[in-house]
Short mmCIF file of C-alpha atoms in Angstrom, two decimals:
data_model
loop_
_atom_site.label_atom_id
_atom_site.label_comp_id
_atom_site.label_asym_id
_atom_site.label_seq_id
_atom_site.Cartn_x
_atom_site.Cartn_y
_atom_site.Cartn_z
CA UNK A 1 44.98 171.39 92.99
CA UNK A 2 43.08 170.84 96.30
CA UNK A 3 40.87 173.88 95.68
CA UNK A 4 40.09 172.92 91.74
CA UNK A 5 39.20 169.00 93.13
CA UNK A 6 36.63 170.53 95.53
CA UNK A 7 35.32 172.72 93.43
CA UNK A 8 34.81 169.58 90.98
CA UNK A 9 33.03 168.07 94.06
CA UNK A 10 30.75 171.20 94.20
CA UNK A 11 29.73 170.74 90.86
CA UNK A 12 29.38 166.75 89.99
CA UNK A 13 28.26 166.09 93.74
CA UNK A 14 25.57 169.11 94.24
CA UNK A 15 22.42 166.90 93.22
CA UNK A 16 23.23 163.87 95.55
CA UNK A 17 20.36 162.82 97.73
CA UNK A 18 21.01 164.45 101.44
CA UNK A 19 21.45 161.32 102.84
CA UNK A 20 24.67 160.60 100.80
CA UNK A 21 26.26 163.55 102.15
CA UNK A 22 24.56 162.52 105.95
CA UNK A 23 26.63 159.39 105.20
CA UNK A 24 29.27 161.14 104.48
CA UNK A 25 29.71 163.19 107.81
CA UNK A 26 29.61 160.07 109.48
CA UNK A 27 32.56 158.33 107.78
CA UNK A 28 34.47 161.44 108.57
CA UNK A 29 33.47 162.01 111.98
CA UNK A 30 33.89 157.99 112.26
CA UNK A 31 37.50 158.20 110.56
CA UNK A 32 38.94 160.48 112.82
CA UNK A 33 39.39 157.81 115.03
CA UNK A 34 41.71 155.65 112.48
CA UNK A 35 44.43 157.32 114.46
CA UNK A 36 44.70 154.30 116.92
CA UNK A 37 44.72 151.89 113.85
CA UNK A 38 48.04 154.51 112.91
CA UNK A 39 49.69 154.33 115.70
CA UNK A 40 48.92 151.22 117.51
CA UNK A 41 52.07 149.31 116.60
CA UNK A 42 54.34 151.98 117.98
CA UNK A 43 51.77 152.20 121.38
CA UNK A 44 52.58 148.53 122.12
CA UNK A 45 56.23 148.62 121.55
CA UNK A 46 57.38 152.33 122.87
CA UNK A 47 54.51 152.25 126.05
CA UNK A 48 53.82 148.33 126.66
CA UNK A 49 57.28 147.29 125.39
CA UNK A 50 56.00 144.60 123.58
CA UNK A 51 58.41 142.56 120.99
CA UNK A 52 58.20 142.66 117.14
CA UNK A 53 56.77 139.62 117.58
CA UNK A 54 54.06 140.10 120.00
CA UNK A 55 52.92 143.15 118.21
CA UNK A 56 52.69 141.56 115.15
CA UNK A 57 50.15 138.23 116.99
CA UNK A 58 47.95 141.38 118.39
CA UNK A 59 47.33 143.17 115.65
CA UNK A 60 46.70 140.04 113.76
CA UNK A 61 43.91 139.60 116.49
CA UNK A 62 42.43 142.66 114.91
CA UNK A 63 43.00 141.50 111.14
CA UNK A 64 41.02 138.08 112.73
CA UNK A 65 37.94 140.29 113.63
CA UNK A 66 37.98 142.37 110.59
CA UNK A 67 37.80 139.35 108.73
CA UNK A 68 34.70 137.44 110.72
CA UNK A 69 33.29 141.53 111.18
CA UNK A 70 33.41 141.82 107.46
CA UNK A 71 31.76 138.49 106.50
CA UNK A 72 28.92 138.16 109.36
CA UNK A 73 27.67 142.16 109.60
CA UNK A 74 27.64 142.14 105.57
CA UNK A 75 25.64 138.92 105.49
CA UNK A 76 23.09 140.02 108.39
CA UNK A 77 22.57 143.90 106.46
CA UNK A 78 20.82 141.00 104.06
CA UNK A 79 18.26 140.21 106.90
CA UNK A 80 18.30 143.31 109.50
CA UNK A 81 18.28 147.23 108.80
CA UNK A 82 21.84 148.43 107.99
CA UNK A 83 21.56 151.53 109.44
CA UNK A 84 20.58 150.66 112.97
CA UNK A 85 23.62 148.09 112.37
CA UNK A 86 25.55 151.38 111.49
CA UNK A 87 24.91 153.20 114.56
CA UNK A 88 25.02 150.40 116.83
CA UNK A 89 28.56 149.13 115.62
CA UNK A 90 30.00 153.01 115.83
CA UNK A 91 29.24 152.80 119.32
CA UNK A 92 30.21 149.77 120.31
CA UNK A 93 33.58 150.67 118.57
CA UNK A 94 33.62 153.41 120.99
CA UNK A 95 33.27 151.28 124.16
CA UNK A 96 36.28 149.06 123.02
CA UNK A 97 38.70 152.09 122.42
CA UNK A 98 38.07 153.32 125.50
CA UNK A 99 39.04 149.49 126.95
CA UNK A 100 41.61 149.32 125.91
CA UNK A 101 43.52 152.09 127.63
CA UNK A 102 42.64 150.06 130.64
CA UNK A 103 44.81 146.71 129.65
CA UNK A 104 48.18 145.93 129.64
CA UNK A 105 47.97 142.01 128.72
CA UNK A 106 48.31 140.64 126.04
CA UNK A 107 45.60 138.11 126.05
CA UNK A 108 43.31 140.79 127.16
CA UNK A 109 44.20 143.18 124.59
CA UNK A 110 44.08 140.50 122.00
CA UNK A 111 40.61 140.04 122.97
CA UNK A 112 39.28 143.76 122.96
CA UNK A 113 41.31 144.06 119.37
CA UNK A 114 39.52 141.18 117.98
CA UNK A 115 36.02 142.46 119.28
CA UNK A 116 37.27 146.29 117.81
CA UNK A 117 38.06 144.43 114.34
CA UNK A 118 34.73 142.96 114.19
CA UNK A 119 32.98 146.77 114.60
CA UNK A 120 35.55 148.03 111.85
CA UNK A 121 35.20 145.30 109.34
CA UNK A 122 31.45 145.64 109.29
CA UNK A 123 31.44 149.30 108.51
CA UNK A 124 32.76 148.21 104.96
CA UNK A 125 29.72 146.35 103.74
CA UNK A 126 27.10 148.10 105.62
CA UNK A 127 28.49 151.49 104.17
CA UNK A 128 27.67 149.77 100.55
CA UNK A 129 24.16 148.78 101.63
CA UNK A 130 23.77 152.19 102.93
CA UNK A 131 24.47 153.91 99.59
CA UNK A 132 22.47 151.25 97.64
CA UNK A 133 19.57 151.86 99.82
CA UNK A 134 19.72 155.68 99.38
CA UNK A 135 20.71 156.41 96.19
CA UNK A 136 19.77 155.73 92.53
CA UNK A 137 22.28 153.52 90.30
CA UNK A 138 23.24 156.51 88.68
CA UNK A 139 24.10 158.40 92.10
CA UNK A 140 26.20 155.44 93.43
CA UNK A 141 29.29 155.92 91.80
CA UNK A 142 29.28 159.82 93.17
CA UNK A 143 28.50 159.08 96.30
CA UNK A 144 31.16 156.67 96.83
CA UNK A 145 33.93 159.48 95.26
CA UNK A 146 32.69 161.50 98.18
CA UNK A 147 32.81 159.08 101.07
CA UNK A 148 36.10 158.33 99.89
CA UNK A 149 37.32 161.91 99.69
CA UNK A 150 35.22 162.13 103.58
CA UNK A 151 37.67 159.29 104.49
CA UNK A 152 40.45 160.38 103.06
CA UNK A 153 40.53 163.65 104.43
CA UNK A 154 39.88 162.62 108.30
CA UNK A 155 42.56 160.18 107.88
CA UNK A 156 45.13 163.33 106.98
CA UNK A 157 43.85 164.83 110.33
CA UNK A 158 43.86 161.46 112.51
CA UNK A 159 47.84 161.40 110.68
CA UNK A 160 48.93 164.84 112.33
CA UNK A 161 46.20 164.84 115.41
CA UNK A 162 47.48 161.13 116.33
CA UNK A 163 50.95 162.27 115.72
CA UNK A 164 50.78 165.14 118.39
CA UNK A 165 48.24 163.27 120.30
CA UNK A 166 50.89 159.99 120.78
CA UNK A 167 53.55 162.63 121.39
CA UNK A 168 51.95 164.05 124.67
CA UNK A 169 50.41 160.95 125.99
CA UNK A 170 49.11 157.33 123.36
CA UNK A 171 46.39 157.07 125.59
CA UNK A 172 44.93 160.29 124.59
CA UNK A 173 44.65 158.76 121.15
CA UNK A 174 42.28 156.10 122.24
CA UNK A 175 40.23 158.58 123.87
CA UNK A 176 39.50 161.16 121.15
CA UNK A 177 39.34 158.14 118.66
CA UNK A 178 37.04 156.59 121.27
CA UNK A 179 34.78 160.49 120.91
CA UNK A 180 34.97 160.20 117.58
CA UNK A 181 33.10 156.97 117.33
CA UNK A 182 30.21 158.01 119.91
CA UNK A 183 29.81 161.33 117.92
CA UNK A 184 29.61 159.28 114.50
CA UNK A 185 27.10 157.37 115.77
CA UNK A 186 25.28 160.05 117.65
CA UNK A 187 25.14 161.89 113.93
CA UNK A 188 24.09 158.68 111.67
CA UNK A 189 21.47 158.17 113.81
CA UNK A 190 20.05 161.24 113.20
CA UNK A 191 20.95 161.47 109.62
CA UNK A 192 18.79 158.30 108.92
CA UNK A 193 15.53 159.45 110.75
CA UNK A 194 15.69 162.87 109.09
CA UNK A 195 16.97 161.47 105.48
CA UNK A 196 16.95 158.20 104.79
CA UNK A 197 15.19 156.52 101.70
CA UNK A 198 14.86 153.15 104.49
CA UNK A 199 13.38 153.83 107.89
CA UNK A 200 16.26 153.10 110.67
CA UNK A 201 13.74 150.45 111.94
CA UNK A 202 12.75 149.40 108.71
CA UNK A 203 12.28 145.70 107.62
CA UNK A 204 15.23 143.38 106.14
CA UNK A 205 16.33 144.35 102.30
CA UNK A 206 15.49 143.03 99.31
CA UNK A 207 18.50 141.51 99.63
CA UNK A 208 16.76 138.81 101.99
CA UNK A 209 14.69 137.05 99.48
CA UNK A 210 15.10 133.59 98.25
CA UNK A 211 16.41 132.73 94.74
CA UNK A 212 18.97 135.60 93.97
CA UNK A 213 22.35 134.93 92.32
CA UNK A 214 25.61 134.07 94.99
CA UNK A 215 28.58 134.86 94.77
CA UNK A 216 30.39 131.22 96.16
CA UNK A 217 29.90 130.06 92.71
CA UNK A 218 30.47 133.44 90.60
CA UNK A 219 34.21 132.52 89.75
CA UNK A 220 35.56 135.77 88.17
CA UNK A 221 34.16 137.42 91.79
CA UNK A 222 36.44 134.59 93.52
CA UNK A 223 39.23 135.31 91.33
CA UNK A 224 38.49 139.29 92.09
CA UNK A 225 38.84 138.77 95.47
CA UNK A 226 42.34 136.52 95.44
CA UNK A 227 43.28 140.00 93.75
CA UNK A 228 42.07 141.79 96.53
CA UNK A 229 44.06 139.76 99.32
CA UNK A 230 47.37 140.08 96.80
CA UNK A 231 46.68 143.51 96.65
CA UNK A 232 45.63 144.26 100.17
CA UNK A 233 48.63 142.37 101.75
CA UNK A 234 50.99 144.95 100.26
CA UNK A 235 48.52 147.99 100.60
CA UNK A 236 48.07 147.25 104.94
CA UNK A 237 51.89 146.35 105.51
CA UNK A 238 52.23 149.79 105.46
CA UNK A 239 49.34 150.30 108.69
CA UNK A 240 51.25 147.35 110.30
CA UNK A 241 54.87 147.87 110.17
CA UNK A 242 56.36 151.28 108.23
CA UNK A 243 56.11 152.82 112.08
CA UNK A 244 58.91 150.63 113.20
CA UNK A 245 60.48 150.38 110.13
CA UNK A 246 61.16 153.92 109.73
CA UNK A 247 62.33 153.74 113.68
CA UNK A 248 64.74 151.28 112.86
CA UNK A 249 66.05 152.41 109.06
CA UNK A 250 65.27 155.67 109.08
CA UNK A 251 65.33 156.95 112.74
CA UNK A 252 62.01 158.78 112.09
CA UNK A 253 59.65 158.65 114.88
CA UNK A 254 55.65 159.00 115.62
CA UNK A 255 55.60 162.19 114.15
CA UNK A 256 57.62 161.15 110.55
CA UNK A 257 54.75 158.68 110.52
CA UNK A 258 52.10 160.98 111.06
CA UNK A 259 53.21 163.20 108.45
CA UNK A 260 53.02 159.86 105.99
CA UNK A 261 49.40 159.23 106.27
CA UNK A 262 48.21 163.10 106.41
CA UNK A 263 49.97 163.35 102.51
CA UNK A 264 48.09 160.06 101.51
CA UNK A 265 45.15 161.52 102.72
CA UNK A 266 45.56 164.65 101.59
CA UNK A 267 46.69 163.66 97.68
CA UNK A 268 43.49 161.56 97.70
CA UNK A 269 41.06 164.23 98.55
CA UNK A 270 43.25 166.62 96.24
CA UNK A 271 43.79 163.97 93.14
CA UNK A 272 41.17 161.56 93.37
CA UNK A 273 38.54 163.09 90.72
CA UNK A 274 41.12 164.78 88.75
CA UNK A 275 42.65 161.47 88.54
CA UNK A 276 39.69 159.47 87.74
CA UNK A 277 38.26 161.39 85.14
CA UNK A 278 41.91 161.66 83.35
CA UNK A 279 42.13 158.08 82.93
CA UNK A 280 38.05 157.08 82.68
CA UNK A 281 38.70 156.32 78.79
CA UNK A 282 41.06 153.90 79.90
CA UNK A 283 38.56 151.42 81.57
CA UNK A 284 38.92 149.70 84.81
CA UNK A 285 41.21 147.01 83.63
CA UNK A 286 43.71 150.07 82.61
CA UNK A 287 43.36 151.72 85.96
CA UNK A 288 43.67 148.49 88.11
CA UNK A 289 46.99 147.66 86.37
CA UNK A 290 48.81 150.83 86.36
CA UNK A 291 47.67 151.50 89.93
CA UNK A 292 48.87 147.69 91.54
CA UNK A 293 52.36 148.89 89.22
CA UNK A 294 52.40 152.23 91.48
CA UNK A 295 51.53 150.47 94.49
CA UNK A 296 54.78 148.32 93.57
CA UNK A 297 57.38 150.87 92.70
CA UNK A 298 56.51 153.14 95.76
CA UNK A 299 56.82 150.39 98.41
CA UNK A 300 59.67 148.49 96.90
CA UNK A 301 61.30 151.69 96.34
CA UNK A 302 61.90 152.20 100.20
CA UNK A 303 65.21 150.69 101.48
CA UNK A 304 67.00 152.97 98.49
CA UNK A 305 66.68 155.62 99.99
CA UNK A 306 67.62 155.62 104.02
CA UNK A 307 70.59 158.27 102.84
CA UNK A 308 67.84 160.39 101.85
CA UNK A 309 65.55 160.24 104.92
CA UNK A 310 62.19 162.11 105.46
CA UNK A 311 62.02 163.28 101.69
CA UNK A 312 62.71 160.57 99.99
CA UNK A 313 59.94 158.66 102.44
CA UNK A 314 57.34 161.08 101.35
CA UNK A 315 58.07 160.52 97.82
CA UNK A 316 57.77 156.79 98.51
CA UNK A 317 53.95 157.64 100.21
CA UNK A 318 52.68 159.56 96.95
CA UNK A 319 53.66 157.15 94.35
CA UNK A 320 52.00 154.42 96.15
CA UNK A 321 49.22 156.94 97.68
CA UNK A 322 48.29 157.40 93.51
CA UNK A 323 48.40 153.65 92.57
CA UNK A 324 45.92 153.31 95.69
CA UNK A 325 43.70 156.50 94.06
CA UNK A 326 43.34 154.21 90.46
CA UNK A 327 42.75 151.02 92.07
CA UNK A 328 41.05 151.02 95.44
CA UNK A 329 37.77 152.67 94.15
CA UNK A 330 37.65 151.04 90.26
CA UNK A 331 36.97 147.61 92.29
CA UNK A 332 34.37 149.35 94.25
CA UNK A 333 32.58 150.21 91.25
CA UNK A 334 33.30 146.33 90.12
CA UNK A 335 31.86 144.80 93.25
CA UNK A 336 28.59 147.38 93.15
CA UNK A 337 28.47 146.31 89.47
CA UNK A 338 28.23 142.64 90.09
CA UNK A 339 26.54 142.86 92.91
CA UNK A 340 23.53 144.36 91.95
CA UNK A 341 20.54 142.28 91.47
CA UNK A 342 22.05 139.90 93.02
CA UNK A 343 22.84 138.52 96.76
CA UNK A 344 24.39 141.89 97.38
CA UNK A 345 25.09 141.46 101.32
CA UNK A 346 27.02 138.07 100.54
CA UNK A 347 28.48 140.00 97.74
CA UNK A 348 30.12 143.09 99.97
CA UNK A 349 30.73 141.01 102.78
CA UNK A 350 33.17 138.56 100.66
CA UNK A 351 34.39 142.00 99.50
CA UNK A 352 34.83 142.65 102.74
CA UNK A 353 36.86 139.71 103.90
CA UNK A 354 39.17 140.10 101.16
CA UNK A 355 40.53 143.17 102.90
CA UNK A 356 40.30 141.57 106.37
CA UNK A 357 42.53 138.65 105.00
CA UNK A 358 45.22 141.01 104.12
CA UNK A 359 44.33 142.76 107.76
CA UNK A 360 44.77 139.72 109.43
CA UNK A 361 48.06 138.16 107.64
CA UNK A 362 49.51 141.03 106.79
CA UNK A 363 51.14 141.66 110.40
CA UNK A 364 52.24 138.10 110.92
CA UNK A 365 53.25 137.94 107.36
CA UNK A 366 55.27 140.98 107.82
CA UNK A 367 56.65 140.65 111.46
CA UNK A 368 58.09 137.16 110.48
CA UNK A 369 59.83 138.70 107.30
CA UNK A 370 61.20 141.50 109.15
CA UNK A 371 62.49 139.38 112.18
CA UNK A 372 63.99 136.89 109.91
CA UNK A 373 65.11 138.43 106.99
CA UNK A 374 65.19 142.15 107.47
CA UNK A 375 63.38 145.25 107.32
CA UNK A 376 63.63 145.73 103.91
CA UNK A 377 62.53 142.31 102.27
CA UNK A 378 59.45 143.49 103.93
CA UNK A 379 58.99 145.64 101.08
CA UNK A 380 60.30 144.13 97.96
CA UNK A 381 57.76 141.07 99.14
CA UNK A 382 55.04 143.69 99.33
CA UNK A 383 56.51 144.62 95.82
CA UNK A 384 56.60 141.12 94.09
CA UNK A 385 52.47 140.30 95.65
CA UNK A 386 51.60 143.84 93.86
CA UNK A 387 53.23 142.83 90.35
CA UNK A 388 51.87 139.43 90.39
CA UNK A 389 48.28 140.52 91.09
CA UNK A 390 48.06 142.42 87.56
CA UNK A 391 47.60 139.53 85.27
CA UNK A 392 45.09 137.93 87.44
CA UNK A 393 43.25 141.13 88.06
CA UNK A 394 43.07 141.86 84.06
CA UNK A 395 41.19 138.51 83.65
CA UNK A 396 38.30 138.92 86.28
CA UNK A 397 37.90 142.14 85.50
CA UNK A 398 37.57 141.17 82.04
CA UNK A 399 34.09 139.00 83.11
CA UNK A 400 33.33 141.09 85.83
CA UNK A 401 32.51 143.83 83.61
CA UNK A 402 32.84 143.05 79.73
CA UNK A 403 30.81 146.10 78.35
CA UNK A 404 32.79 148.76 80.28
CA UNK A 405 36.46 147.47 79.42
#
């Protein structure tokens, strides 16, 4: 399977401008270094001995600068050039994992997690500008399928890397996630002098002119994005607290977890175009609801099975790991859709803050659930905000895109 997807790859992807595939290497270079998103939870409760609690404030720190990262970096790619944002925000990135090996309280690591989220959630829009800017309407859709398959595929190494990596020492995580982010930038930066359609000290985008179309008043986009947060809330629970749920249920440790996000990755790089092109004829609002029904099943499906342990938890990962391949990318193509021609910065950056929502309530919202009502409500709540999202989801996408469904 993983051998016929790439050579799919070979063949739909070979005429892609170089730049695409420059963009590429950096997301996967840059991705490596999701392994401290992985495994953070477990760092501040197994090395800093931090509470359920606590853990779940911090990394809501990070959700908070995801979501003002997401909004302000998309909004300014409408006024600055996005690719010396690009490079600029890889390295800072870099700087802040190093940090915060350094720290041990929590108001200090709050801080540097809340600066980190605001370099991760602007890589979201400015990767969309960057692919707007370099390739041709009909190119877009292929070049995201590759950046996600680029993605994908670093975050099944960053699963088994982190996983040995947190095994011999967590701080060792930091600092190859922390290389990682210097050599992404390092590479970008080059890739946009040699490459790019938009000089790396080019002027502001189109994007910048007076007059286009918003998005605060395009209501099917705001109904999109409620979607999004619905959708994204289940979808990050599992960044934010399957580590110390399968501690506590399942007695798996670091490694268990590790193994969890290298088969996500791995089925999407292996089943993403297969996938895709198998269900194409059933438009997006077919794709969106039978992936947010997979997403359900294989999260709320988790406290049957403790008698089962590790296999039954990898079973869990692909169902939901296939409702993620049909729905994460179809409103991609929606928000690039309605987005172009328009206020597109505003338009990726809301897109943006939809996922930083879920980023930033999802470990509160799951922290509280666990501490007061058990480890596995966690999941049939995650279950329940993935059902309910289909009906709204069907309607925007409905008027987001009426001559493709």
């Amino acid at each position: 399977m993983l051998l016929t997807s790439l050579n799919t790859f070979k063949n739909k992807l070979s005429d892609l401008p170089q730049m695409a595939w420059g963009l590429a290497g950096a997301l996967f270079v840059n991705r490596l270094g999701v392994m401290v998103k992985l495994f953070m939870a477990l760092y501040l409760r197994e090395v800093l001995g931090f509470s359920i609690d606590t853990i779940g404030w911090l990394l809501a720190c990070s959700g908070a600068g995801l979501l003002l990262g997401s909004y302000a970096i998309g909004v300014l790619s409408d006024h600055m050039p996005t690719g010396k944002l690009a490079v600029r925000l890889m390295f800072a990135s870099g700087v802040l994992l190093l940090s915060l090996t350094l720290l041990e309280s929590p108001w200090l690591l709050a801080l540097l997690l809340f600066l980190s989220g605001v370099c991760d959630g602007g890589a979201r829009p400015l990767n969309q500008r960057l692919i707007m800017e370099n390739c041709s309407l009909p190119e877009r859709p292929r070049a995201q399928a590759l950046n996600r398959v680029a993605v994908n595929l670093a975050v099944a190494i960053a699963g088994v890397l982190g996983g040995v990596l947190a095994h011999w020492d967590y701080r060792w995580v930091f600092v190859v996630s922390a290389s990682m982010s210097f050599g992404a930038a390092g590479w970008l930066r080059w890739a946009l002098r040699r490459w790019s359609a938009v000089p790396l000290a080019g002027s502001a985008p189109a994007g910048s002119e007076q007059g286009l179309a918003s998005p605060y008043s395009d209501w099917p986009f705001m109904v999109f994005l409620l979607v999004g947060v619905m959708l994204g809330l289940a979808y990050e629970t599992v960044n934010s607290m399957l580590g110390n749920y399968l501690l506590d249920f399942y007695q798996l440790g670091a490694g268990a977890l590790g193994w969890q996000f290298t088969i996500n990755g791995l089925l999407v790089v292996a089943l993403q175009i297969p996938l895709t092109r198998a269900t194409e004829h059933w438009g997006e609002r077919g794709q969106l609801a039978l992936g947010a029904v997979l997403l359900a099943i294989g999260l709320g499906m988790l406290p049957f099975g403790v008698q089962w342990g590790f296999a039954y938890v990898c079973l869990s990962t692909a169902i939901w790991t296939i409702g993620e391949i049909l729905f994460m990318p179809t409103m991609s193509v929606l928000v690039m859709l309605r987005a172009e021609g328009r206020k597109s910065g505003h338009y990726f950056g809301l897109y943006g803050v939809c996922w930083s929502v879920s980023m930033l309530i999802s470990p509160v919202f799951s922290s509280q659930i666990y501490s007061h009502f058990g480890g596995h409500s966690v999941w049939f709540a995650c279950a329940v905000l993935a059902i309910l999202a289909v009906p709204l989801m069907d309607r925007a996408a409905v008027k987001m895109a009426p001559c493709t469904v």
